[in-house]
Amino acid sequence: MFKVPDNQVAGHQARDGKLGPLIDDSGRFYKPLQSDERGSNEVAFYTAFSSDARIPDHIRRFFPVFYGTQPLKASDGSGLHPHLILQDLTSNRLNPSLIDIKIGSRTWYPEASEDYIKKCLKKDGESTSVALGFRISGLQVYESKESGFWKPDKEQVKKFSAEDVRLVLRKFVSSNSIRDSDSDPNCSFASTVYGGSAGILAQLLELKAWFEDQTIFHFNSCSVFFMYEEESVLKGGSSGAQVKLIDFAHVVEGKGVIDHNFLGGLCSLIKFISEMLTDLDESTTEACLLDSEENHICSDN
Amino acid sequence: MFKVPDNQVAGHQARDGKLGPLIDDSGRFYKPLQSDERGSNEVAFYTAFSSDARIPDHIRRFFPVFYGTQPLKASDGSGLHPHLILQDLTSNRLNPSLIDIKIGSRTWYPEASEDYIKKCLKKDGESTSVALGFRISGLQVYESKESGFWKPDKEQVKKFSAEDVRLVLRKFVSSNSIRDSDSDPNCSFASTVYGGSAGILAQLLELKAWFEDQTIFHFNSCSVFFMYEEESVLKGGSSGAQVKLIDFAHVVEGKGVIDHNFLGGLCSLIKFISEMLTDLDESTTEACLLDSEENHICSDN
C-alpha cells in the first residue's frame, strides 16, 4: 500500500533503509515527524494553520492539505513512527517537472541556539541564500520518454552559484537538451509555465501580496515548490503550472510583524522570473524587427 | 562660516573636539570621510549614483544632492581632512521633527571580514533589526516653544524594543506630551504626516516600487530619514513631510539581483505605518458609530 515517492527532489529520502516520506494510492503523502522539536513544530504549524480563519481561501490553496498525524511503520524498519498525513502534491501528475526553492537570505530564526545559527549562517553564505535571498534545494526536469528526467544530485545542487541558478531557472522551462552545458536553454515553455494569468509568476505575485500584509507566521527555512507537465504543454493543454509552499518545521509566530525575510527573498525570485520573461519578449520583438528590416531591404531591391 | 549642525540625530557628532559633520549658511552639509574604506566607498557611491542615467528623477529626489569632496579644517582640530559636500537636508526647516531608521535585518554584507560580520550580527540581534527588519538610530520630536525637542539619547535609542519602536513611530506624529510615558500618544499629525498623497507612506511606497526592480546597488546599513515641521501642520499648511535616504558607506554593487534585504525591511516599516493609519481610521469610525448609536438611543427616549 505504501511506497517511496518517485517525485521527491529534496529532503530526507526513504531509500536504502533510511527514514523518509511515503505515499499511497489515494493521493496522500506521509512525512515522518523529525524526532526533535522540528517534528512537533511542523504538526503545530499545520494544526494552527488549518483552523485559522484569517487565512483567505486563495492563499490556503498554496499549502498542502493536512489530514492529521498517524503512527506508521517507518521506512527504515525501526517500527512505528508518527507521520504527518498530507496531500501528495504530485499525485495524478504525469512526469512532472519540479523545483524546490528555499526562500529567505536567512534560514535561522532569532530564538534558535547559537550552534544552529552558526550552522545556518555557514550554509546560507556558501549557497546563494545570502546573495540572492533564495537557494535551489532540488529539482527534476522532464526531457523525453527516451532520456527521462534531468535530476542533478544533491552535491551538484548544493554548489549552484548565482549564475547557475539563473541558468537552471531557464533550463526548467526549456525543451532542448539541458544536460548539454554548451547549448543555450531555449525557454520554449517559459511563456506558458512562468507567464500568463495562471502561470507561476502570477501565483508568486498573489503570494507576495499576502506576505506584504500577513503578520501571523514567519516561514523560516520554508520552500516554494513549482510543478508543471511538459507533455501537457506540448499537447497544447494547460501546463498545470502550480506553486506550493512546503516544509514548515521552522515556522514561528509573526508577533504582528511581516515576514520580511521571506518577502525579500520571494521578491528576488519574482524579479529573476519576470526579467527572464521580459528578456524573452524583447528577443522575440528584436527577431521580428530584424526580420521586417530584412524584408524591407529585400523589397527595396 | 562652518558650524555644528543642530539637527543631527545619529552618527558621529562634531562636539567636544570630535570629528563630525559641519554645515554652512548656503545649505551645504560637510561630512568628514571616514578614514578606512568606508570613506572612499561613500564617495564612490555618490559619484557613481550622480552620473547614473538609470536612476529616474522621482527616485533621485530621495537622495541628498552631492557636490563633490573638499579638504576642510576638521572639527576635531586635527587639520585638513577630506569631506563629502552634500545638501543639508534640514536647512530652511524650522524646528523639524526627525527620525533616522536603519533599514535591513542584516547590516553586514557578504564580502565583509568575519570580525565585522560578527559585530554586526550582534548589534542586529540586540536591536530590533533581526526581528523587525529595521531599527531606529536616532530621533528628535518637536514639542513646543517651551519644552523644545524630545530627543532620547543614544543609549536609550539603542535599547528600543519592538514595542518601543511601535510607540516611538506614534510619538513621532503626536502633539501631546510624549515624554510622559503614561499618556497615550494622540497621533494627531499621523494623517497629515504619514498619510495623504504627499505623505511619508506614499513616498515609502514609491521607494518600494523602485527597490522591487532595481538591481544596481545594495544599500547595506543605509537609513531612511523622515522630516516634518509641526508648526507648519498646526498652521494648516503643508507638513513638509519628506523621506530621504542617507549613509552609503556600505553600498555595494547589485550584480543583477534586487536588494532583498533592504526591500524586506522597507516593507516591514511600511506595514507598521499603514497599520497605524488603518487603526486610527477604525477608531475614528468606531467613535462616530458610538456617537450615532448614543444619539439614536437619546432620540428613542
GROMACS .gro file of C-alpha atoms in nm, chain B:
model
  301
  302MET     CA    1   3.126   8.015   0.834
  303PHE     CA    2   3.110   7.645   0.934
  304LYS     CA    3   2.909   7.531   1.230
  305VAL     CA    4   2.800   7.212   1.402
  306PRO     CA    5   2.452   7.111   1.277
  307ASP     CA    6   2.164   7.145   1.526
  308ASN     CA    7   1.955   6.878   1.361
  309GLN     CA    8   2.174   6.571   1.373
  310VAL     CA    9   2.009   6.271   1.539
  311ALA     CA   10   2.251   5.985   1.465
  312GLY     CA   11   2.611   5.919   1.364
  313HIS     CA   12   2.935   6.078   1.478
  314GLN     CA   13   2.891   6.434   1.607
  315ALA     CA   14   3.133   6.724   1.591
  316ARG     CA   15   3.114   6.809   1.958
  317ASP     CA   16   3.373   6.808   2.235
  318GLY     CA   17   3.659   6.820   1.988
  319LYS     CA   18   3.547   6.514   1.795
  320LEU     CA   19   3.540   6.464   1.420
  321GLY     CA   20   3.192   6.514   1.279
  322PRO     CA   21   2.989   6.686   1.008
  323LEU     CA   22   2.961   7.064   0.966
  324ILE     CA   23   2.715   7.288   0.783
  325ASP     CA   24   2.735   7.635   0.633
  326ASP     CA   25   2.478   7.908   0.563
  327SER     CA   26   2.435   7.815   0.198
  328GLY     CA   27   2.255   7.484   0.268
  329ARG     CA   28   2.551   7.250   0.243
  330PHE     CA   29   2.644   6.965   0.473
  331TYR     CA   30   3.012   6.867   0.507
  332LYS     CA   31   3.061   6.505   0.612
  333PRO     CA   32   3.417   6.403   0.702
  334LEU     CA   33   3.525   6.094   0.510
  335GLN     CA   34   3.572   5.801   0.742
  336SER     CA   35   3.939   5.711   0.727
  337ASP     CA   36   3.901   5.345   0.637
  338GLU     CA   37   3.740   5.213   0.316
  339ARG     CA   38   3.402   5.342   0.434
  340GLY     CA   39   3.502   5.696   0.338
  341SER     CA   40   3.621   5.612  -0.011
  342ASN     CA   41   3.327   5.377  -0.060
  343GLU     CA   42   3.076   5.652   0.019
  344VAL     CA   43   3.248   5.890  -0.227
  345ALA     CA   44   3.247   5.614  -0.488
  346PHE     CA   45   2.875   5.560  -0.433
  347TYR     CA   46   2.781   5.930  -0.463
  348THR     CA   47   2.999   5.966  -0.772
  349ALA     CA   48   2.851   5.659  -0.944
  350PHE     CA   49   2.495   5.742  -0.840
  351SER     CA   50   2.515   6.107  -0.952
  352SER     CA   51   2.609   6.014  -1.306
  353ASP     CA   52   2.397   5.701  -1.344
  354ALA     CA   53   2.134   5.765  -1.612
  355ARG     CA   54   1.932   5.461  -1.499
  356ILE     CA   55   1.813   5.642  -1.183
  357PRO     CA   56   1.476   5.805  -1.256
  358ASP     CA   57   1.422   6.163  -1.134
  359HIS     CA   58   1.140   6.070  -0.895
  360ILE     CA   59   1.390   5.840  -0.719
  361ARG     CA   60   1.685   6.078  -0.736
  362ARG     CA   61   1.494   6.327  -0.521
  363PHE     CA   62   1.513   6.081  -0.227
  364PHE     CA   63   1.891   6.125  -0.216
  365PRO     CA   64   2.089   6.424  -0.086
  366VAL     CA   65   2.242   6.629  -0.369
  367PHE     CA   66   2.617   6.559  -0.400
  368TYR     CA   67   2.856   6.848  -0.469
  369GLY     CA   68   3.188   6.659  -0.465
  370THR     CA   69   3.458   6.642  -0.199
  371GLN     CA   70   3.680   6.907  -0.044
  372PRO     CA   71   3.959   6.916   0.217
  373LEU     CA   72   3.838   7.119   0.515
  374LYS     CA   73   3.967   7.206   0.859
  375ALA     CA   74   3.835   6.915   1.063
  376SER     CA   75   3.604   6.972   1.359
  377ASP     CA   76   3.845   6.786   1.589
  378GLY     CA   77   4.123   7.035   1.517
  379SER     CA   78   4.339   6.770   1.350
  380GLY     CA   79   4.397   6.985   1.043
  381LEU     CA   80   4.280   6.937   0.686
  382HIS     CA   81   4.054   6.636   0.632
  383PRO     CA   82   3.862   6.535   0.317
  384HIS     CA   83   3.485   6.598   0.342
  385LEU     CA   84   3.188   6.497   0.127
  386ILE     CA   85   2.990   6.805   0.028
  387LEU     CA   86   2.620   6.725   0.039
  388GLN     CA   87   2.287   6.902   0.052
  389ASP     CA   88   2.196   7.000   0.411
  390LEU     CA   89   1.861   6.819   0.433
  391THR     CA   90   1.722   7.029   0.718
  392SER     CA   91   1.837   7.375   0.607
  393ASN     CA   92   1.541   7.618   0.591
  394ARG     CA   93   1.340   7.394   0.820
  395LEU     CA   94   1.201   7.540   1.141
  396ASN     CA   95   1.222   7.303   1.437
  397PRO     CA   96   1.200   6.990   1.226
  398SER     CA   97   1.095   6.661   1.379
  399LEU     CA   98   1.336   6.396   1.251
  400ILE     CA   99   1.383   6.022   1.269
  401ASP     CA  100   1.666   5.808   1.132
  402ILE     CA  101   1.573   5.444   1.066
  403LYS     CA  102   1.839   5.196   0.958
  404ILE     CA  103   1.683   4.953   0.710
  405GLY     CA  104   1.750   4.580   0.677
  406SER     CA  105   1.751   4.283   0.913
  407ARG     CA  106   2.116   4.241   0.814
  408THR     CA  107   2.358   4.536   0.822
  409TRP     CA  108   2.663   4.335   0.708
  410TYR     CA  109   2.746   4.240   0.353
  411PRO     CA  110   2.880   3.905   0.234
  412GLU     CA  111   3.223   4.045   0.135
  413ALA     CA  112   3.294   4.189   0.482
  414SER     CA  113   3.552   4.041   0.719
  415GLU     CA  114   3.445   3.773   0.966
  416ASP     CA  115   3.503   4.011   1.259
  417TYR     CA  116   3.289   4.283   1.103
  418ILE     CA  117   3.008   4.034   1.030
  419LYS     CA  118   3.022   3.908   1.388
  420LYS     CA  119   2.999   4.263   1.526
  421CYS     CA  120   2.703   4.345   1.301
  422LEU     CA  121   2.523   4.018   1.380
  423LYS     CA  122   2.546   4.101   1.749
  424LYS     CA  123   2.415   4.457   1.702
  425ASP     CA  124   2.140   4.340   1.465
  426GLY     CA  125   2.022   4.075   1.710
  427GLU     CA  126   2.038   4.300   2.017
  428SER     CA  127   1.850   4.580   1.840
  429THR     CA  128   1.522   4.531   1.654
  430SER     CA  129   1.695   4.478   1.315
  431VAL     CA  130   1.662   4.099   1.302
  432ALA     CA  131   1.309   4.096   1.442
  433LEU     CA  132   1.159   4.392   1.253
  434GLY     CA  133   1.390   4.433   0.953
  435PHE     CA  134   1.482   4.784   1.072
  436ARG     CA  135   1.595   4.976   1.380
  437ILE     CA  136   1.565   5.335   1.493
  438SER     CA  137   1.909   5.502   1.503
  439GLY     CA  138   1.805   5.840   1.641
  440LEU     CA  139   1.525   6.095   1.652
  441GLN     CA  140   1.410   6.433   1.769
  442VAL     CA  141   1.046   6.533   1.804
  443TYR     CA  142   0.949   6.898   1.844
  444GLU     CA  143   0.708   6.954   2.131
  445SER     CA  144   0.664   7.328   2.183
  446LYS     CA  145   0.850   7.655   2.223
  447GLU     CA  146   0.861   7.595   2.599
  448SER     CA  147   0.977   7.237   2.613
  449GLY     CA  148   1.169   7.222   2.285
  450PHE     CA  149   1.257   6.880   2.147
  451TRP     CA  150   1.217   6.531   2.284
  452LYS     CA  151   1.547   6.373   2.188
  453PRO     CA  152   1.624   6.045   2.362
  454ASP     CA  153   1.996   5.980   2.399
  455LYS     CA  154   2.194   5.716   2.209
  456GLU     CA  155   2.189   5.464   2.491
  457GLN     CA  156   1.811   5.489   2.521
  458VAL     CA  157   1.761   5.455   2.145
  459LYS     CA  158   1.989   5.150   2.132
  460LYS     CA  159   1.765   4.969   2.380
  461PHE     CA  160   1.439   5.025   2.189
  462SER     CA  161   1.236   4.702   2.180
  463ALA     CA  162   0.983   4.616   1.909
  464GLU     CA  163   0.708   4.765   2.127
  465ASP     CA  164   0.916   5.081   2.187
  466VAL     CA  165   0.957   5.120   1.811
  467ARG     CA  166   0.582   5.094   1.758
  468LEU     CA  167   0.528   5.356   2.030
  469VAL     CA  168   0.802   5.590   1.902
  470LEU     CA  169   0.657   5.585   1.549
  471ARG     CA  170   0.330   5.705   1.708
  472LYS     CA  171   0.501   5.961   1.933
  473PHE     CA  172   0.676   6.099   1.627
  474VAL     CA  173   0.341   6.227   1.498
  475SER     CA  174   0.172   6.317   1.826
  476SER     CA  175   0.108   6.659   1.978
  477ASN     CA  176   0.054   6.559   2.341
  478SER     CA  177   0.328   6.531   2.598
  479ILE     CA  178   0.537   6.247   2.465
  480ARG     CA  179   0.795   6.249   2.743
  481ASP     CA  180   0.526   6.127   2.977
  482SER     CA  181   0.536   5.751   2.935
  483ASP     CA  182   0.190   5.714   3.092
  484SER     CA  183  -0.003   5.915   2.838
  485ASP     CA  184  -0.106   5.753   2.512
  486PRO     CA  185   0.033   5.935   2.207
  487ASN     CA  186  -0.262   6.102   2.030
  488CYS     CA  187  -0.120   6.065   1.678
  489SER     CA  188  -0.285   6.392   1.584
  490PHE     CA  189  -0.043   6.456   1.293
  491ALA     CA  190  -0.048   6.097   1.161
  492SER     CA  191  -0.297   6.151   0.881
  493THR     CA  192  -0.110   6.464   0.761
  494VAL     CA  193   0.249   6.343   0.805
  495TYR     CA  194   0.226   5.969   0.735
  496GLY     CA  195  -0.097   5.972   0.530
  497GLY     CA  196  -0.215   6.153   0.218
  498SER     CA  197  -0.083   6.159  -0.136
  499ALA     CA  198   0.230   6.356  -0.038
  500GLY     CA  199   0.281   6.190   0.299
  501ILE     CA  200   0.557   5.963   0.420
  502LEU     CA  201   0.371   5.639   0.342
  503ALA     CA  202   0.315   5.743  -0.020
  504GLN     CA  203   0.685   5.827  -0.053
  505LEU     CA  204   0.790   5.493   0.100
  506LEU     CA  205   0.565   5.311  -0.146
  507GLU     CA  206   0.735   5.493  -0.433
  508LEU     CA  207   1.073   5.382  -0.299
  509LYS     CA  208   0.942   5.027  -0.257
  510ALA     CA  209   0.838   5.007  -0.624
  511TRP     CA  210   1.190   5.106  -0.724
  512PHE     CA  211   1.351   4.854  -0.488
  513GLU     CA  212   1.135   4.575  -0.636
  514ASP     CA  213   1.302   4.642  -0.966
  515GLN     CA  214   1.647   4.800  -0.927
  516THR     CA  215   1.948   4.568  -0.928
  517ILE     CA  216   2.218   4.837  -0.947
  518PHE     CA  217   2.302   4.890  -0.579
  519HIS     CA  218   2.262   4.705  -0.249
  520PHE     CA  219   2.213   4.961   0.028
  521ASN     CA  220   2.368   4.781   0.325
  522SER     CA  221   2.335   4.962   0.657
  523CYS     CA  222   2.164   5.259   0.493
  524SER     CA  223   1.892   5.469   0.661
  525VAL     CA  224   1.564   5.628   0.567
  526PHE     CA  225   1.524   5.970   0.724
  527PHE     CA  226   1.180   6.125   0.791
  528MET     CA  227   1.129   6.501   0.842
  529TYR     CA  228   0.833   6.728   0.901
  530GLU     CA  229   0.753   7.059   1.068
  531GLU     CA  230   0.494   7.057   1.344
  532GLU     CA  231   0.436   7.432   1.339
  533SER     CA  232   0.356   7.417   0.971
  534VAL     CA  233   0.097   7.142   1.031
  535LEU     CA  234  -0.059   7.340   1.317
  536LYS     CA  235  -0.094   7.643   1.092
  537GLY     CA  236  -0.283   7.424   0.846
  538GLY     CA  237  -0.001   7.437   0.593
  539SER     CA  238   0.185   7.151   0.432
  540SER     CA  239   0.363   6.931   0.685
  541GLY     CA  240   0.674   6.933   0.469
  542ALA     CA  241   0.685   6.557   0.525
  543GLN     CA  242   0.980   6.417   0.341
  544VAL     CA  243   1.165   6.088   0.316
  545LYS     CA  244   1.535   6.079   0.229
  546LEU     CA  245   1.791   5.802   0.206
  547ILE     CA  246   2.123   5.860   0.384
  548ASP     CA  247   2.450   5.685   0.478
  549PHE     CA  248   2.607   5.500   0.189
  550ALA     CA  249   2.939   5.386   0.334
  551HIS     CA  250   2.844   5.019   0.284
  552VAL     CA  251   2.666   5.029  -0.050
  553VAL     CA  252   2.787   4.754  -0.285
  554GLU     CA  253   2.708   4.663  -0.646
  555GLY     CA  254   2.378   4.484  -0.700
  556LYS     CA  255   2.515   4.247  -0.966
  557GLY     CA  256   2.175   4.196  -1.126
  558VAL     CA  257   1.998   4.100  -0.800
  559ILE     CA  258   1.745   4.318  -0.617
  560ASP     CA  259   1.834   4.442  -0.267
  561HIS     CA  260   1.603   4.190  -0.096
  562ASN     CA  261   1.742   4.278   0.247
  563PHE     CA  262   1.656   4.648   0.214
  564LEU     CA  263   1.325   4.576   0.041
  565GLY     CA  264   1.213   4.333   0.313
  566GLY     CA  265   1.290   4.584   0.588
  567LEU     CA  266   1.124   4.866   0.397
  568CYS     CA  267   0.807   4.658   0.355
  569SER     CA  268   0.807   4.587   0.728
  570LEU     CA  269   0.832   4.960   0.809
  571ILE     CA  270   0.557   5.032   0.555
  572LYS     CA  271   0.334   4.778   0.730
  573PHE     CA  272   0.397   4.944   1.071
  574ILE     CA  273   0.294   5.283   0.932
  575SER     CA  274  -0.001   5.169   0.720
  576GLU     CA  275  -0.135   4.965   1.013
  577MET     CA  276  -0.116   5.271   1.236
  578LEU     CA  277  -0.317   5.472   0.982
  579THR     CA  278  -0.575   5.194   0.948
  580ASP     CA  279  -0.611   5.162   1.327
  581LEU     CA  280  -0.663   5.537   1.357
  582ASP     CA  281  -0.924   5.529   1.080
  583GLU     CA  282  -1.106   5.248   1.253
  584SER     CA  283  -1.101   5.414   1.593
  585THR     CA  284  -1.235   5.734   1.435
  586THR     CA  285  -1.509   5.534   1.262
  587GLU     CA  286  -1.587   5.349   1.586
  588ALA     CA  287  -1.609   5.675   1.778
  589CYS     CA  288  -1.852   5.805   1.514
  590LEU     CA  289  -2.060   5.486   1.530
  591LEU     CA  290  -2.071   5.500   1.910
  592ASP     CA  291  -2.169   5.861   1.886
  593SER     CA  292  -2.451   5.796   1.642
  594GLU     CA  293  -2.574   5.499   1.848
  595GLU     CA  294  -2.591   5.717   2.157
  596ASN     CA  295  -2.776   5.982   1.964
  597HIS     CA  296  -3.012   5.715   1.841
  598ILE     CA  297  -3.085   5.597   2.196
  599CYS     CA  298  -3.134   5.956   2.303
  600SER     CA  299  -3.386   6.022   2.028
  601ASP     CA  300  -3.566   5.697   2.119
  602ASN     CA  301  -3.628   5.816   2.474
   0.00000   0.00000   0.00000
